[in-house]
Structure formats: structure tokens, C-alpha cells
Short mmCIF file of C-alpha atoms and ligand atoms in Angstrom, two decimals:
data_model
loop_
_atom_site.label_atom_id
_atom_site.label_comp_id
_atom_site.label_asym_id
_atom_site.label_seq_id
_atom_site.Cartn_x
_atom_site.Cartn_y
_atom_site.Cartn_z
CA MET A 630 132.80 98.85 118.47
CA ALA A 631 133.55 97.72 114.59
CA SER A 632 130.30 97.66 112.23
CA GLN A 633 129.12 93.86 112.88
CA TYR A 634 126.48 94.44 109.81
CA ASP A 635 126.49 96.63 106.96
CA LEU A 636 122.64 96.73 107.35
CA ILE A 637 120.14 95.64 110.22
CA VAL A 638 116.53 95.78 109.38
CA ILE A 639 114.01 95.62 112.30
CA GLY A 640 110.91 93.86 110.94
CA SER A 641 110.67 90.85 108.49
CA GLY A 642 107.35 92.09 106.86
CA PRO A 643 107.14 92.18 103.03
CA GLY A 644 109.17 95.67 103.62
CA GLY A 645 111.57 94.37 105.71
CA TYR A 646 112.52 90.82 104.29
CA VAL A 647 112.50 91.86 100.52
CA ALA A 648 115.03 95.13 101.59
CA ALA A 649 117.04 92.34 103.47
CA ILE A 650 117.38 89.73 100.40
CA ARG A 651 118.26 92.74 98.00
CA ALA A 652 120.73 94.45 100.31
CA SER A 653 122.64 90.56 100.58
CA GLN A 654 122.39 90.44 96.70
CA LEU A 655 124.09 93.81 96.67
CA GLY A 656 127.05 92.27 98.73
CA MET A 657 125.94 93.74 102.30
CA LYS A 658 126.27 91.43 105.26
CA VAL A 659 122.58 91.78 106.66
CA ALA A 660 120.80 90.69 109.89
CA VAL A 661 117.18 91.05 110.53
CA VAL A 662 115.70 91.61 113.87
CA GLU A 663 112.20 90.21 114.44
CA LYS A 664 110.19 89.85 117.54
CA ALA A 665 107.39 87.21 116.38
CA GLU A 666 106.85 85.37 112.86
CA LEU A 667 108.91 85.70 110.01
CA GLY A 668 107.36 87.44 107.14
CA GLY A 669 105.48 89.80 108.98
CA ILE A 670 101.53 90.78 108.92
CA CYS A 671 101.22 90.05 104.91
CA LEU A 672 102.65 86.37 105.33
CA ASN A 673 101.17 85.49 108.95
CA TRP A 674 98.25 87.58 109.61
CA GLY A 675 97.47 89.77 106.33
CA CYS A 676 97.46 89.09 102.70
CA ILE A 677 98.19 85.25 102.62
CA PRO A 678 96.07 83.84 105.40
CA THR A 679 93.02 86.15 104.06
CA LYS A 680 93.48 84.83 100.69
CA ALA A 681 93.37 81.25 102.11
CA LEU A 682 90.13 81.68 103.85
CA LEU A 683 88.60 83.76 100.72
CA LYS A 684 89.51 80.80 98.42
CA SER A 685 87.73 78.23 101.03
CA ALA A 686 84.71 80.73 100.58
CA GLN A 687 85.10 80.47 96.53
CA VAL A 688 85.22 76.62 96.71
CA PHE A 689 82.14 76.57 98.91
CA GLU A 690 80.27 78.98 96.76
CA TYR A 691 81.34 77.09 93.70
CA ILE A 692 80.08 73.70 95.28
CA SER A 693 77.04 75.23 96.17
CA HIS A 694 76.17 76.30 92.75
CA ALA A 695 77.73 73.13 91.03
CA LYS A 696 74.06 72.72 89.75
CA ASP A 697 74.48 75.59 87.48
CA TYR A 698 77.43 74.02 85.50
CA GLY A 699 75.76 70.89 85.37
CA ILE A 700 77.00 68.92 88.63
CA ASP A 701 75.21 67.27 91.10
CA VAL A 702 76.69 67.89 94.57
CA LYS A 703 74.50 66.60 97.86
CA ASP A 704 75.37 67.72 101.36
CA ALA A 705 78.13 70.23 101.27
CA SER A 706 78.62 72.14 104.10
CA VAL A 707 81.26 74.46 106.05
CA ASP A 708 83.77 72.73 107.76
CA PHE A 709 84.78 76.35 109.92
CA GLY A 710 87.65 74.84 111.72
CA GLY A 711 89.18 73.10 108.83
CA MET A 712 89.20 76.48 106.41
CA VAL A 713 91.25 78.00 109.57
CA LYS A 714 93.29 75.36 109.91
CA ARG A 715 93.94 75.51 105.96
CA SER A 716 94.70 78.89 106.03
CA ARG A 717 97.30 78.56 109.50
CA GLU A 718 99.05 75.70 107.34
CA VAL A 719 99.31 78.28 103.95
CA ALA A 720 101.01 80.87 106.27
CA ALA A 721 102.91 78.34 108.41
CA GLY A 722 104.49 77.09 104.69
CA MET A 723 105.09 80.96 103.32
CA SER A 724 106.98 81.98 106.68
CA LYS A 725 108.80 79.15 106.53
CA GLY A 726 109.65 79.84 102.94
CA ILE A 727 111.13 83.14 104.72
CA GLN A 728 113.42 81.01 106.83
CA PHE A 729 114.64 79.45 103.75
CA LEU A 730 115.38 82.44 101.51
CA PHE A 731 117.11 84.41 104.58
CA LYS A 732 119.69 81.04 104.71
CA LYS A 733 120.16 81.20 101.03
CA ASN A 734 121.14 84.71 100.98
CA LYS A 735 123.29 84.20 104.28
CA ILE A 736 121.02 86.81 106.08
CA GLU A 737 121.36 86.44 110.04
CA VAL A 738 118.16 86.55 111.82
CA LEU A 739 118.16 88.05 115.45
CA ASN A 740 115.03 87.01 117.29
CA GLY A 741 113.63 89.51 119.85
CA PHE A 742 112.50 93.30 119.87
CA GLY A 743 114.79 95.70 118.10
CA LYS A 744 115.07 99.10 119.17
CA ILE A 745 117.44 101.62 117.62
CA GLN A 746 120.05 103.69 119.47
CA LYS A 747 122.33 106.60 118.75
CA GLY A 748 125.83 105.95 116.85
CA LYS A 749 123.83 103.21 114.32
CA LYS A 750 123.39 100.64 116.98
CA VAL A 751 120.44 98.41 117.56
CA GLU A 752 119.45 96.86 120.66
CA VAL A 753 117.67 93.56 120.41
CA GLU A 754 115.63 92.43 123.60
CA ASP A 755 114.69 88.47 123.35
CA ASP A 756 111.65 86.80 124.98
CA LYS A 757 114.00 86.42 128.31
CA GLY A 758 114.82 89.77 128.56
CA LYS A 759 118.36 89.61 127.65
CA LYS A 760 119.83 92.43 125.88
CA THR A 761 122.21 92.46 123.08
CA VAL A 762 123.61 95.24 121.33
CA TYR A 763 124.78 95.09 117.82
CA GLN A 764 126.64 97.57 115.42
CA ALA A 765 125.28 98.61 112.21
CA LYS A 766 126.37 101.23 108.90
CA ASN A 767 122.88 101.52 108.37
CA ILE A 768 119.47 100.35 109.92
CA ILE A 769 115.85 100.07 108.14
CA LEU A 770 112.76 100.13 110.33
CA ALA A 771 110.01 98.59 108.99
CA THR A 772 108.07 97.74 111.98
CA GLY A 773 104.69 97.38 110.30
CA GLY A 774 101.06 97.84 111.64
CA ARG A 775 98.19 96.19 113.68
CA SER A 776 94.34 97.39 114.06
CA ARG A 777 93.42 100.55 114.63
CA GLU A 778 91.04 100.92 117.67
CA LEU A 779 88.27 103.38 117.94
CA PRO A 780 87.57 104.59 121.23
CA ALA A 781 84.01 103.31 121.00
CA MET A 782 84.89 99.95 120.14
CA PRO A 783 88.29 99.11 122.47
CA ILE A 784 89.20 95.61 121.20
CA ASP A 785 88.32 92.91 123.58
CA ASN A 786 89.63 89.93 121.38
CA GLU A 787 86.16 88.10 122.22
CA LYS A 788 83.29 90.12 121.20
CA ILE A 789 85.20 92.88 119.66
CA ILE A 790 88.08 91.52 117.37
CA GLY A 791 90.45 93.14 114.85
CA TYR A 792 91.55 91.32 111.71
CA ARG A 793 93.95 88.82 113.60
CA LYS A 794 91.36 87.39 115.86
CA ALA A 795 88.74 87.09 112.84
CA MET A 796 91.41 85.02 110.99
CA VAL A 797 91.33 82.07 113.84
CA MET A 798 88.15 82.53 115.38
CA ASP A 799 86.99 79.01 117.72
CA LYS A 800 83.45 79.01 116.27
CA GLN A 801 81.92 80.67 113.48
CA PRO A 802 79.74 83.45 114.52
CA LYS A 803 76.19 83.53 113.43
CA LYS A 804 75.83 87.38 113.07
CA MET A 805 78.50 89.91 112.63
CA VAL A 806 78.95 93.65 112.33
CA VAL A 807 81.87 94.64 110.14
CA VAL A 808 82.58 98.26 110.93
CA GLY A 809 84.83 99.44 108.10
CA SER A 810 84.48 98.70 104.08
CA GLY A 811 87.75 99.13 102.85
CA ALA A 812 89.83 95.96 101.39
CA ILE A 813 89.84 94.41 104.93
CA GLY A 814 86.64 94.85 106.02
CA VAL A 815 85.04 93.90 102.88
CA GLU A 816 87.09 90.94 102.17
CA PHE A 817 85.94 89.65 105.75
CA ALA A 818 82.41 90.73 105.25
CA TYR A 819 82.45 88.51 101.78
CA PHE A 820 83.97 85.50 103.86
CA TYR A 821 81.80 85.40 106.29
CA ASN A 822 78.92 85.83 104.49
CA SER A 823 79.08 83.19 102.01
CA ILE A 824 79.97 80.68 104.42
CA GLY A 825 76.51 81.40 106.20
CA THR A 826 77.02 83.96 108.79
CA GLU A 827 74.84 87.32 108.71
CA VAL A 828 76.69 89.90 107.96
CA THR A 829 76.25 93.79 108.72
CA ILE A 830 78.81 96.26 107.09
CA VAL A 831 78.77 99.67 108.84
CA GLU A 832 80.63 102.38 106.78
CA PHE A 833 81.02 105.91 107.97
CA MET A 834 81.83 107.15 104.01
CA ASP A 835 78.52 107.45 101.73
CA ARG A 836 79.70 104.22 99.95
CA VAL A 837 81.74 101.28 100.48
CA VAL A 838 85.20 100.70 99.68
CA PRO A 839 85.42 104.56 99.50
CA VAL A 840 88.85 104.76 97.98
CA GLU A 841 87.73 103.12 94.85
CA ASP A 842 85.56 104.88 91.88
CA GLU A 843 82.09 105.62 92.65
CA GLU A 844 80.89 103.34 89.91
CA VAL A 845 82.75 100.34 91.69
CA SER A 846 81.28 101.14 94.74
CA LYS A 847 77.82 101.17 93.53
CA ALA A 848 78.29 97.79 91.85
CA LEU A 849 79.83 96.09 94.86
CA GLU A 850 77.30 97.23 96.99
CA ARG A 851 74.55 95.90 94.61
CA ASN A 852 76.22 92.70 94.57
CA PHE A 853 76.31 92.54 98.76
CA LYS A 854 72.95 93.20 98.90
CA LYS A 855 71.69 90.78 96.37
CA ASN A 856 74.18 88.29 98.49
CA GLY A 857 72.26 89.20 101.37
CA ILE A 858 75.00 91.05 103.53
CA LYS A 859 73.16 94.41 104.97
CA VAL A 860 75.01 97.82 104.19
CA MET A 861 74.98 100.56 106.00
CA THR A 862 76.88 103.77 104.84
CA SER A 863 76.89 107.33 105.87
CA SER A 864 76.54 105.45 109.60
CA GLU A 865 78.74 105.13 112.70
CA VAL A 866 79.22 102.92 115.40
CA THR A 867 79.01 104.95 118.89
CA LYS A 868 78.59 102.35 121.20
CA VAL A 869 79.18 98.44 121.41
CA ASP A 870 77.57 96.98 124.63
CA THR A 871 79.11 93.55 125.23
CA LYS A 872 77.51 92.65 128.63
CA GLY A 873 75.20 89.97 128.22
CA THR A 874 75.72 86.95 125.63
CA GLY A 875 76.18 88.85 122.48
CA CYS A 876 76.82 92.46 121.49
CA LYS A 877 74.36 95.21 121.01
CA VAL A 878 75.49 97.90 118.73
CA THR A 879 74.56 101.38 118.58
CA VAL A 880 74.89 102.90 114.93
CA LYS A 881 74.02 106.68 114.40
CA THR A 882 72.64 107.16 110.81
CA LYS A 883 71.03 109.86 108.86
CA LYS A 884 67.63 108.75 109.97
CA GLY A 885 68.74 108.33 113.58
CA GLU A 886 69.89 105.84 116.12
CA GLU A 887 69.32 101.69 115.21
CA GLN A 888 70.53 98.81 117.52
CA LEU A 889 72.03 95.95 115.87
CA ASP A 890 72.32 92.26 117.98
CA CYS A 891 75.67 90.34 116.48
CA ASP A 892 77.63 87.55 118.47
CA VAL A 893 80.90 89.73 117.48
CA VAL A 894 81.98 93.21 115.77
CA LEU A 895 84.90 93.20 113.79
CA SER A 896 86.63 96.52 113.81
CA ALA A 897 88.44 97.25 110.37
CA VAL A 898 89.14 100.90 110.67
CA GLY A 899 92.39 100.86 109.27
CA VAL A 900 96.18 100.47 110.47
CA ALA A 901 98.30 101.93 113.48
CA THR A 902 101.78 101.81 113.11
CA ASN A 903 104.47 99.79 115.50
CA LEU A 904 106.54 102.58 116.60
CA GLU A 905 106.32 102.81 120.31
CA GLY A 906 109.90 101.49 122.20
CA VAL A 907 111.49 101.23 118.81
CA GLY A 908 113.98 104.28 120.14
CA LEU A 909 112.72 106.89 118.05
CA GLU A 910 112.71 109.85 120.72
CA GLU A 911 115.99 108.77 122.01
CA THR A 912 117.59 108.96 118.46
CA GLY A 913 115.56 112.10 117.65
CA VAL A 914 113.78 110.42 114.34
CA LYS A 915 111.02 112.92 113.42
CA THR A 916 107.24 111.32 113.04
CA GLU A 917 104.16 113.33 111.57
CA LYS A 918 100.59 111.86 112.07
CA GLY A 919 102.13 108.29 113.77
CA LYS A 920 104.49 108.07 110.71
CA VAL A 921 108.37 108.43 110.39
CA ILE A 922 108.77 111.07 107.87
CA VAL A 923 111.57 110.08 105.15
CA ASP A 924 112.59 111.50 102.05
CA ASP A 925 112.54 109.80 98.32
CA TYR A 926 114.88 107.09 99.24
CA TYR A 927 113.57 106.35 102.84
CA LYS A 928 116.33 108.19 104.70
CA THR A 929 115.02 109.77 107.92
CA ASN A 930 116.34 112.94 109.59
CA VAL A 931 118.64 110.63 111.75
CA ASP A 932 121.72 109.64 109.27
CA GLY A 933 122.14 106.07 108.87
CA VAL A 934 118.47 105.49 109.67
CA TYR A 935 115.64 104.86 107.14
CA ALA A 936 112.08 103.61 107.33
CA ILE A 937 109.89 101.98 105.16
CA GLY A 938 106.61 99.91 104.77
CA ASP A 939 103.47 100.71 106.87
CA ILE A 940 105.06 102.99 109.08
CA VAL A 941 106.01 106.03 106.21
CA HIS A 942 103.36 107.54 104.61
CA GLY A 943 101.76 106.18 101.38
CA PRO A 944 99.64 103.05 100.68
CA ALA A 945 99.67 100.44 103.50
CA LEU A 946 100.13 97.27 101.06
CA ALA A 947 102.72 94.80 101.00
CA HIS A 948 103.90 95.45 97.22
CA VAL A 949 104.45 99.10 98.29
CA ALA A 950 106.78 97.86 101.12
CA SER A 951 108.52 95.51 99.40
CA ALA A 952 109.19 98.40 96.53
CA GLU A 953 110.27 100.67 98.96
CA GLY A 954 112.77 98.31 100.58
CA ILE A 955 114.25 97.73 97.21
CA ILE A 956 114.74 101.13 96.28
CA CYS A 957 116.08 102.20 99.88
CA VAL A 958 118.63 99.52 99.69
CA GLU A 959 119.59 100.13 96.12
CA LYS A 960 120.25 103.74 96.95
CA ILE A 961 122.43 102.73 100.02
CA ALA A 962 124.58 100.72 97.88
CA GLY A 963 125.26 103.41 95.54
CA GLU A 964 122.89 102.54 92.70
CA ASN A 965 120.89 105.21 91.36
CA PRO A 966 117.29 103.91 91.63
CA GLN A 967 114.33 106.15 90.24
CA PRO A 968 112.12 107.09 93.11
CA LEU A 969 108.75 105.08 93.77
CA ASP A 970 105.87 106.77 91.69
CA TYR A 971 103.11 106.54 93.97
CA GLY A 972 100.54 107.62 91.23
CA ASN A 973 100.89 104.13 89.55
CA ILE A 974 100.23 101.95 92.58
CA PRO A 975 97.53 99.12 91.94
CA GLY A 976 95.32 98.49 94.22
CA CYS A 977 93.46 94.81 95.00
CA THR A 978 90.71 93.64 97.23
CA TYR A 979 89.84 89.84 97.18
CA CYS A 980 86.35 89.60 97.69
CA SER A 981 83.89 88.27 95.68
CA PRO A 982 83.59 90.13 93.09
CA GLU A 983 86.81 91.08 93.22
CA ILE A 984 88.34 94.94 92.70
CA ALA A 985 91.52 96.03 90.84
CA SER A 986 91.97 99.61 90.46
CA VAL A 987 95.36 101.78 89.35
CA GLY A 988 95.90 105.80 89.08
CA MET A 989 92.73 108.30 89.16
CA THR A 990 89.18 107.59 89.73
CA GLU A 991 86.91 109.59 87.31
CA LYS A 992 86.14 112.18 89.80
CA GLN A 993 89.90 112.90 90.68
CA ALA A 994 90.77 113.12 87.11
CA LYS A 995 87.86 116.02 86.60
CA GLU A 996 89.30 117.48 89.88
CA ALA A 997 92.43 117.69 88.47
CA GLY A 998 91.13 119.54 85.44
CA TYR A 999 91.62 116.80 82.83
CA GLU A 1000 89.19 116.60 79.94
CA ILE A 1001 88.58 112.90 79.74
CA LYS A 1002 87.69 109.78 77.83
CA VAL A 1003 85.80 107.16 79.58
CA GLY A 1004 84.91 103.64 78.20
CA LYS A 1005 83.47 100.69 79.92
CA PHE A 1006 83.20 97.00 79.06
CA PRO A 1007 80.99 94.84 80.93
CA PHE A 1008 81.56 91.30 81.75
CA SER A 1009 78.21 90.41 80.64
CA ALA A 1010 79.52 90.87 76.91
CA SER A 1011 82.64 88.87 77.76
CA GLY A 1012 82.64 85.64 76.21
CA LYS A 1013 84.90 83.99 78.76
CA ALA A 1014 83.07 85.42 81.87
CA SER A 1015 79.96 83.82 80.17
CA ALA A 1016 81.71 80.30 80.07
CA ALA A 1017 82.76 80.79 83.25
CA GLY A 1018 79.54 81.81 85.05
CA HIS A 1019 81.02 85.24 86.00
CA LYS A 1020 79.21 87.88 84.36
CA ASP A 1021 79.21 90.19 87.14
CA GLY A 1022 80.91 93.40 86.69
CA PHE A 1023 83.10 95.98 84.35
CA VAL A 1024 86.40 97.23 83.26
CA LYS A 1025 86.24 101.00 83.57
CA VAL A 1026 89.24 102.86 81.66
CA ILE A 1027 90.02 106.93 81.75
CA PHE A 1028 92.45 108.56 79.20
CA ASP A 1029 93.29 112.30 78.95
CA ALA A 1030 91.42 113.40 75.90
CA LYS A 1031 94.08 115.70 74.38
CA TYR A 1032 97.07 113.34 74.51
CA GLY A 1033 95.57 109.72 75.33
CA GLU A 1034 97.32 109.16 78.55
CA TRP A 1035 95.78 106.54 80.47
CA LEU A 1036 95.29 108.25 83.64
CA GLY A 1037 92.93 105.22 85.47
CA CYS A 1038 92.13 101.94 85.14
CA HIS A 1039 89.03 100.37 87.27
CA MET A 1040 88.00 96.91 87.34
CA ILE A 1041 85.33 94.82 89.47
CA GLY A 1042 84.86 91.22 88.45
CA ALA A 1043 86.01 87.65 88.62
CA ASN A 1044 90.08 87.40 89.01
CA VAL A 1045 90.64 90.97 88.08
CA THR A 1046 93.35 91.38 90.17
CA GLU A 1047 95.40 89.16 88.23
CA MET A 1048 94.62 91.36 85.30
CA ILE A 1049 95.46 94.94 86.61
CA ALA A 1050 99.40 94.62 85.88
CA GLU A 1051 98.60 94.94 82.27
CA ALA A 1052 97.20 98.51 83.29
CA VAL A 1053 100.13 99.37 85.47
CA ALA A 1054 102.96 98.20 82.90
CA ALA A 1055 101.27 99.91 80.20
CA ARG A 1056 101.14 103.33 82.36
CA LYS A 1057 104.72 103.08 83.36
CA LEU A 1058 105.46 102.78 79.46
CA GLU A 1059 103.08 105.83 78.60
CA THR A 1060 101.06 104.12 76.47
CA THR A 1061 97.76 105.46 74.87
CA GLY A 1062 94.52 104.51 74.32
CA HIS A 1063 94.98 103.96 70.68
CA GLU A 1064 98.29 101.74 71.43
CA LEU A 1065 95.74 99.79 73.94
CA ILE A 1066 93.12 99.12 71.33
CA LYS A 1067 95.52 97.67 68.57
CA THR A 1068 97.22 95.52 71.60
CA VAL A 1069 95.96 92.29 70.42
CA HIS A 1070 94.42 90.67 73.56
CA PRO A 1071 93.85 86.59 73.28
CA HIS A 1072 90.42 85.46 73.07
CA PRO A 1073 88.36 84.05 75.09
CA THR A 1074 89.84 86.10 78.20
CA MET A 1075 88.77 88.33 80.48
CA SER A 1076 91.69 90.66 79.50
CA GLU A 1077 89.94 91.49 76.39
CA ALA A 1078 87.47 93.43 78.47
CA VAL A 1079 90.29 96.11 79.06
CA MET A 1080 91.13 96.24 75.06
CA GLU A 1081 87.33 96.92 74.80
CA ALA A 1082 87.04 99.42 77.24
CA ALA A 1083 89.55 101.34 75.66
CA ALA A 1084 87.84 100.97 72.17
CA ALA A 1085 84.36 102.35 73.92
CA ALA A 1086 86.26 105.11 75.27
CA TYR A 1087 87.47 106.06 71.54
CA ASP A 1088 84.17 104.99 70.14
CA GLU A 1089 85.27 102.10 68.49
CA VAL A 1090 84.17 98.88 70.86
CA ILE A 1091 82.81 96.03 68.88
CA HIS A 1092 81.13 93.42 71.23
CA ILE A 1093 78.51 95.73 72.72
C1 FAD B 2382 93.97 91.45 107.22
C2 FAD B 2382 94.88 92.29 106.46
C3 FAD B 2382 94.69 91.78 105.03
C4 FAD B 2382 95.59 92.34 103.85
N1 FAD B 2382 95.55 92.05 102.61
C5 FAD B 2382 96.89 92.66 101.76
C6 FAD B 2382 96.59 92.28 100.27
O1 FAD B 2382 95.92 91.64 99.99
N2 FAD B 2382 97.35 93.01 99.83
C7 FAD B 2382 98.61 93.76 99.97
O2 FAD B 2382 99.18 94.42 99.33
N3 FAD B 2382 98.35 94.18 101.29
C8 FAD B 2382 97.51 93.89 102.35
N4 FAD B 2382 97.35 93.98 103.56
C9 FAD B 2382 98.34 95.20 104.01
C10 FAD B 2382 100.00 94.27 104.49
O3 FAD B 2382 99.68 93.09 105.29
C11 FAD B 2382 100.91 95.15 105.30
O4 FAD B 2382 100.67 96.26 104.12
C12 FAD B 2382 102.29 94.85 104.66
O5 FAD B 2382 102.34 93.92 105.71
C13 FAD B 2382 103.27 95.98 105.48
O6 FAD B 2382 104.58 95.30 105.59
P1 FAD B 2382 105.56 95.91 106.49
O7 FAD B 2382 106.62 95.16 105.81
O8 FAD B 2382 105.81 97.67 106.58
O9 FAD B 2382 105.04 95.38 107.98
P2 FAD B 2382 104.55 94.01 108.28
O10 FAD B 2382 103.99 93.21 107.28
O11 FAD B 2382 103.73 94.54 109.17
O12 FAD B 2382 106.01 93.53 109.17
C14 FAD B 2382 106.52 94.12 110.63
C15 FAD B 2382 107.38 92.93 111.12
O13 FAD B 2382 108.27 93.68 112.08
C16 FAD B 2382 107.85 93.09 113.54
N5 FAD B 2382 108.04 94.33 114.43
C17 FAD B 2382 107.68 95.37 114.84
N6 FAD B 2382 108.21 95.78 115.74
C18 FAD B 2382 109.49 94.77 116.01
C19 FAD B 2382 110.40 95.39 116.97
N7 FAD B 2382 110.44 96.66 117.78
N8 FAD B 2382 111.09 94.52 116.98
C20 FAD B 2382 111.65 93.49 115.98
N9 FAD B 2382 110.26 93.35 115.47
C21 FAD B 2382 109.60 94.31 114.89
C22 FAD B 2382 106.59 92.26 113.48
O14 FAD B 2382 106.56 91.44 114.47
C23 FAD B 2382 106.51 92.24 111.89
O15 FAD B 2382 106.93 90.78 111.68
C24 FAD B 2382 96.74 93.21 104.61
C25 FAD B 2382 96.60 93.69 105.94
C26 FAD B 2382 96.09 92.77 106.52
C27 FAD B 2382 95.59 93.21 108.32
#
């Protein structure tokens, strides 16, 4: 069979659709296989709909605190169904946008379940069971992930739910236990708590958002507790009894066992990869710990087969999937892209206060043997933060004492997710601490805190 396509991408998430568009720009004839909505988890069940829900929560919080800003508002109440509806509409709109982009870039969509076969073929089974085989010169697997399940908490989508159900519940639960305090867990914990659900977080590690700098974890825990979220760290859910009306959750803590009652348990303990039935065994594509093994350009051990996004090692983030997709197709097209620098990937968490970070934590920098200079600037000393009524949080920067290399940047506060790109760009350009101090930041902005934190590291800070 002659090659019908230069490239077939299986999965249309931020890895797959971005790879397809870049390939089309580079002159390839491209098809994308998708079994569900275009845009993958990110647009339909991840990044975007959660941010829509979080926006609703923030608007409600603003209205609830309107008096602080000199505004009288009476009788604000939560329309939970309205929040869910808005979130679904935003997601649907974004998915439609991908349809438009595919059309614009002349990318064909093959609806159905894709499976790779030997000889660079892809079998697509549609929802009626009809199978069609397509030939390609190259295939990219970008099948993404789903909620990981723990044996003690099998997801039943009624009382023990994953992130999908948490976005579209029929009614707002009165009491919720969130298991896991990574980005997904704390975003839902913040959302439900701020609209009036009683929320308990259970975290196995000794602090919330355990991948972040310790000071950020402490600040978030303090804020969550102040706002009524119960936080149980160094704790483990060992059993969930779903008999009866609600759930009885058994939690093993350092002090012994504790029972929690709730309507629903949200399992937010990570991501499992969608690799079942996609033809890995039949074609001999190698995996390790549930992820596809790839080289720096996302090539698997099988000629012409590539893998990107949540199904390969590295952080499970939309912007990482997209960056991998672009590098992968540029390499296929014969260009010479630089491999992705996994040490300079920003991570953002959109609860309130927001968290954003890039590079090493203070502990990691010390463990790596660096002699470091650390600077911290609190938003309580920022004019813009005061004016906005968002004085919680800080920017913390870490520099190598010897050469001034910017090793890490950690922020917690309002809108910090919009500020972290400065640190990513500066680190990419190998900007030193002194250069950052001399980079004039606009006043009044939250971003001045980055310059001031750098100045604090070198004992030149002005406003504290
Ligand atoms: C609740 C939640 C919030 C998140 N928030 C953020 C965030 O704010 N920022 C961020 O960077 N990341 C966030 N993420 C992570 C982000 O969504 C993922 O990292 C990203 O979507 C991964 O992209 P991907 O292209 O690898 O796969 P996915 O987005 O998972 O897309 C895979 C696609 O492949 C399709 N597919 C799977 N198997 C097949 C098959 N055999 N045949 C055909 N189609 C198939 C699926 O239907 C899906 O559409 C969040 C995730 C969740 C769950």
C-alpha cells in the first residue's frame, strides 16, 4: 500500500494536535485519529474546564468580599449547575477551535480508536466497530492519560470519583474528601471549599503540593487552613466504605486511625497512561513503568513510531506535551531542533493563592551542591498587591552564589501563573541575578516582586 499520509498522529490532545499543525506547516500530509472530543484532556477535561470553574469560584469570592472594596452586594449565592454549564461551554468552544485549526491546516480527522500495526500502519476502529487501515511514513502516539486509581479507592463515579466527574457533578456535595494534594487535588479542594463545600485534603507526603519549594507548601497549607480546609498530611486513606448514604473514609495518620464522613471522595493521586490496546505489544514498542521509552526526539525503538505527551517520561503537563510534539515533527522533517530542557519547565497551580515555579527548590539546589543566594519578597510589601487586596504570598528566587545563575524561582500569590514566564525566559537566556536586578520592572505591578526578590538575594532590596 502506498503511504496515504506523511504522518498519522493518534490522539488530539495538546501533544497530538500541536504536533499535527506543526507537521502541516512543514509540508506534511497529516491525519489525526481521535476516539473522543478534539483537544484531548487539556481542552475538554483538564486545564481549560478546571480554570473555568476556578474563575467562577474567584468571582464568587470577590462578590463575597465586595464590602472590602467599598461595594454593597446583597444575596450572592452559588448556582452550581450554572458554573458547571459555563465550564462545559468553555471546553466545547475550545474543542471547536481545534476543528477550525485542523481545517485551516488541511489536517484530516479519522474518528475512532487508533492502533498501530507493523509496517507503519494504523488501524482505526469507529464507534460502529468498522475497521480501516491507513498507511503512514511516520506515526506519533499521543494517547495521553486518565485518573490513576488506588486499590483502596476504586473509582465508581458516584461516591469515589476522578477529576472528570468532579467537573460535572449533578449537585454540589456538602462534604468532600480530596485524596492527593498535587495541582489537580488542591485546585478542586480550593474550588469546592470556596463555594461552600466542607473539604478535607488527605496527603501521603508530609506537606501539600509536595513537588514545590517547602516554603510554598507551608504558605499554601496556612492559607487553606485559614479558609476552612482541613489538611491531613503524612496520612493515607486505607479504606472507603460506600455502603449507606455517604462515605466513611478510614485515614491512617501518624497518631493512629481517623474516620471521616463525607458525600464524595475525589481521588487525585496522579495519572495513568492510555496505552492499552494501541498495538505496543504487537509492534514491539518498548515501555518502562507504564510509559513509552523514547530518545531526545521522541523516537521509540520501532522505526517510524514516535511518542509524546503524558505517555512518555517527564512532567504530565500540556505545555510539555506541545513542546515535545513540535520538537518531534521538526526532527522528522529533517530540521535540527534542540532537545527540550526539562530543567526549565514551569509548573503552575491555579488555586487561590496561585503557585508558579521553575527550576530547583532551595533543598534541591543545596543537594546538588550549589552554594546559593536566596532572596524573598513578600506581596505584603507590594503596592499593586495592596491595591488589589491580594497581599498573601511571596516570590522566592535562588541563585548560584559563584556565577549568579538563576537556579530556581518559586511564587505563591494572586496571578503568579502569569508571572513565571519571565523566569523561564531569563533562565533560557542565562540571565544572572545582577542582570535581573537591573531589569526595570513596571510600577505598580506584581512582577516588581521578582526584581525585588533578586535584589533581596544580593542585599540590595528597596521595599523591605
Ligand atoms: C483536571 C486536570 C487539570 C489539568 N490542568 C492542567 C493545567 O492547568 N496545565 C497543564 O499544563 N496541564 C494540566 N493538566 C494536564 C494536561 O491536561 C495533560 O498533561 C495533557 O492534556 C497531556 O496531553 P496529551 O496530548 O499527552 O494527552 P491528552 O490531552 O490526554 O489527549 C489524548 C487524546 O488521545 C485520545 N486517545 C487516547 N487513546 C486513543 C486511541 N487509541 N485512539 C484514538 N484516540 C485516542 C484521547 O481521547 C484524548 O483526546 C491537567 C490535567 C487534568 C486531569
